[in-house]
Short mmCIF file of C-alpha atoms in Angstrom, two decimals:
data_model
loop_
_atom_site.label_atom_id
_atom_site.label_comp_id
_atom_site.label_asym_id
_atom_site.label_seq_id
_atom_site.Cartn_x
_atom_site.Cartn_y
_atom_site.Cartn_z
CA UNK A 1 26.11 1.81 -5.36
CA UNK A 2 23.74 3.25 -3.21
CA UNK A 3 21.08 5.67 -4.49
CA UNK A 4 21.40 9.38 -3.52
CA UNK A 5 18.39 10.58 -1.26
CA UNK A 6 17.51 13.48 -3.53
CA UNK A 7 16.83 10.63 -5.89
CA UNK A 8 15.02 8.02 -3.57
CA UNK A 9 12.02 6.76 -4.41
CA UNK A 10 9.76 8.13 -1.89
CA UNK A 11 11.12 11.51 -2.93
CA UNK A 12 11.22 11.55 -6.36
CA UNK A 13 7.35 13.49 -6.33
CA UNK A 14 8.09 15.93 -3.72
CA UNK A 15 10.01 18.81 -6.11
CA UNK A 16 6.99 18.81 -8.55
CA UNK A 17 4.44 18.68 -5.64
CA UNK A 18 6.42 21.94 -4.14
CA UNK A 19 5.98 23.44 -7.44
CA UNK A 20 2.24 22.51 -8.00
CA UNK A 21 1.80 23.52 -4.42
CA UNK A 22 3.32 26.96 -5.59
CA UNK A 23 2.12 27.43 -8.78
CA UNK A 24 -1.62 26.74 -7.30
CA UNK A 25 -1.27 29.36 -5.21
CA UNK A 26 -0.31 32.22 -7.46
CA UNK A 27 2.81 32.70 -6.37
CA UNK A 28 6.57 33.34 -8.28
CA UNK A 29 9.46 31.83 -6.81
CA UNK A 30 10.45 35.52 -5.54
CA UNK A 31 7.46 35.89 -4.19
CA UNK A 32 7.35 32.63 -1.99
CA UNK A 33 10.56 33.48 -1.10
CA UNK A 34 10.38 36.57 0.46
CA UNK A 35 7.19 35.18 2.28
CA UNK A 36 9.17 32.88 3.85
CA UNK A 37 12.49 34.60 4.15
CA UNK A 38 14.49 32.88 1.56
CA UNK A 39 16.36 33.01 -2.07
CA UNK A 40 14.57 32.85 -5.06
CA UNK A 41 17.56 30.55 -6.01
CA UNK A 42 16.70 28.86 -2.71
CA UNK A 43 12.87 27.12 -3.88
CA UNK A 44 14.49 26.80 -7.51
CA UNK A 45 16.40 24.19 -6.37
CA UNK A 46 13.78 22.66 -3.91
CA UNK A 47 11.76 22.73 -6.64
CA UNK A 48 14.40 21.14 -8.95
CA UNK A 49 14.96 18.32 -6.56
CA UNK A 50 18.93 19.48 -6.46
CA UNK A 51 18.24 20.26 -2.81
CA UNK A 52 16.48 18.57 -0.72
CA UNK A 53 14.18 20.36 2.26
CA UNK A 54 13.25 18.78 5.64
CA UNK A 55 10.27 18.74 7.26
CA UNK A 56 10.59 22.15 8.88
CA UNK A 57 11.07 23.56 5.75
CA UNK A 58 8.08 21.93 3.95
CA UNK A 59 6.00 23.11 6.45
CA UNK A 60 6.76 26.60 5.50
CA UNK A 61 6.57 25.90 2.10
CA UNK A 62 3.14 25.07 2.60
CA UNK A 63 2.30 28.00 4.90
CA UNK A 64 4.23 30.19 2.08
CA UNK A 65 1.61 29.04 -0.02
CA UNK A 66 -1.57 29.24 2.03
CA UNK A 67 -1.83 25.54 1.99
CA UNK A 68 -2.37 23.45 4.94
CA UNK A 69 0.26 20.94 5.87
CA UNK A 70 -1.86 18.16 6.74
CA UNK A 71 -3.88 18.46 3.42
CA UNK A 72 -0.42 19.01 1.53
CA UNK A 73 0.77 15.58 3.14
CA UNK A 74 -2.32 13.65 2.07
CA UNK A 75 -2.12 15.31 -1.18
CA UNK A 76 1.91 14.38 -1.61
CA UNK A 77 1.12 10.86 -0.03
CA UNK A 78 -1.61 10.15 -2.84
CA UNK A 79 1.16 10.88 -5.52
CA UNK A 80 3.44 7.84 -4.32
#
């Protein structure tokens, strides 16, 4: 049985990481939400790891949070 990609290996860290990323920057889930014109339900499950966001997306996570992508990369890359 294969495993599903929310569950892969190289993306096991990233729904912590989002929520470090947002918790670091002061932020509620509403709040990043509305900056970057989603749900609140929306980064919950980012954040849970029961959905799983694309690149696109995690760059506007990041720029949601006032972090730069680049730095959030290296950051994310040092936690696998």
């Amino acid at each position: 049985m294969s495993t599903k990609p929310n569950h892969a290996r190289l993306y096991r860290n990233v729904p912590p990481y989002l929520r470090e990323m947002r918790e670091e920057a002061g932020l509620t889930q509403r709040q990043l939400a509305a900056k970057i014109k989603q749900t609140q339900w929306w980064v919950a499950r980012c954040e849970s790891g029961s959905r799983r966001i694309d690149v696109a997306e995690f760059i506007e996570f990041c720029r949601g949070c006032g972090v730069d992508t680049r730095k959030a990369l290296d950051g994310l890359a040092g936690n696998g």
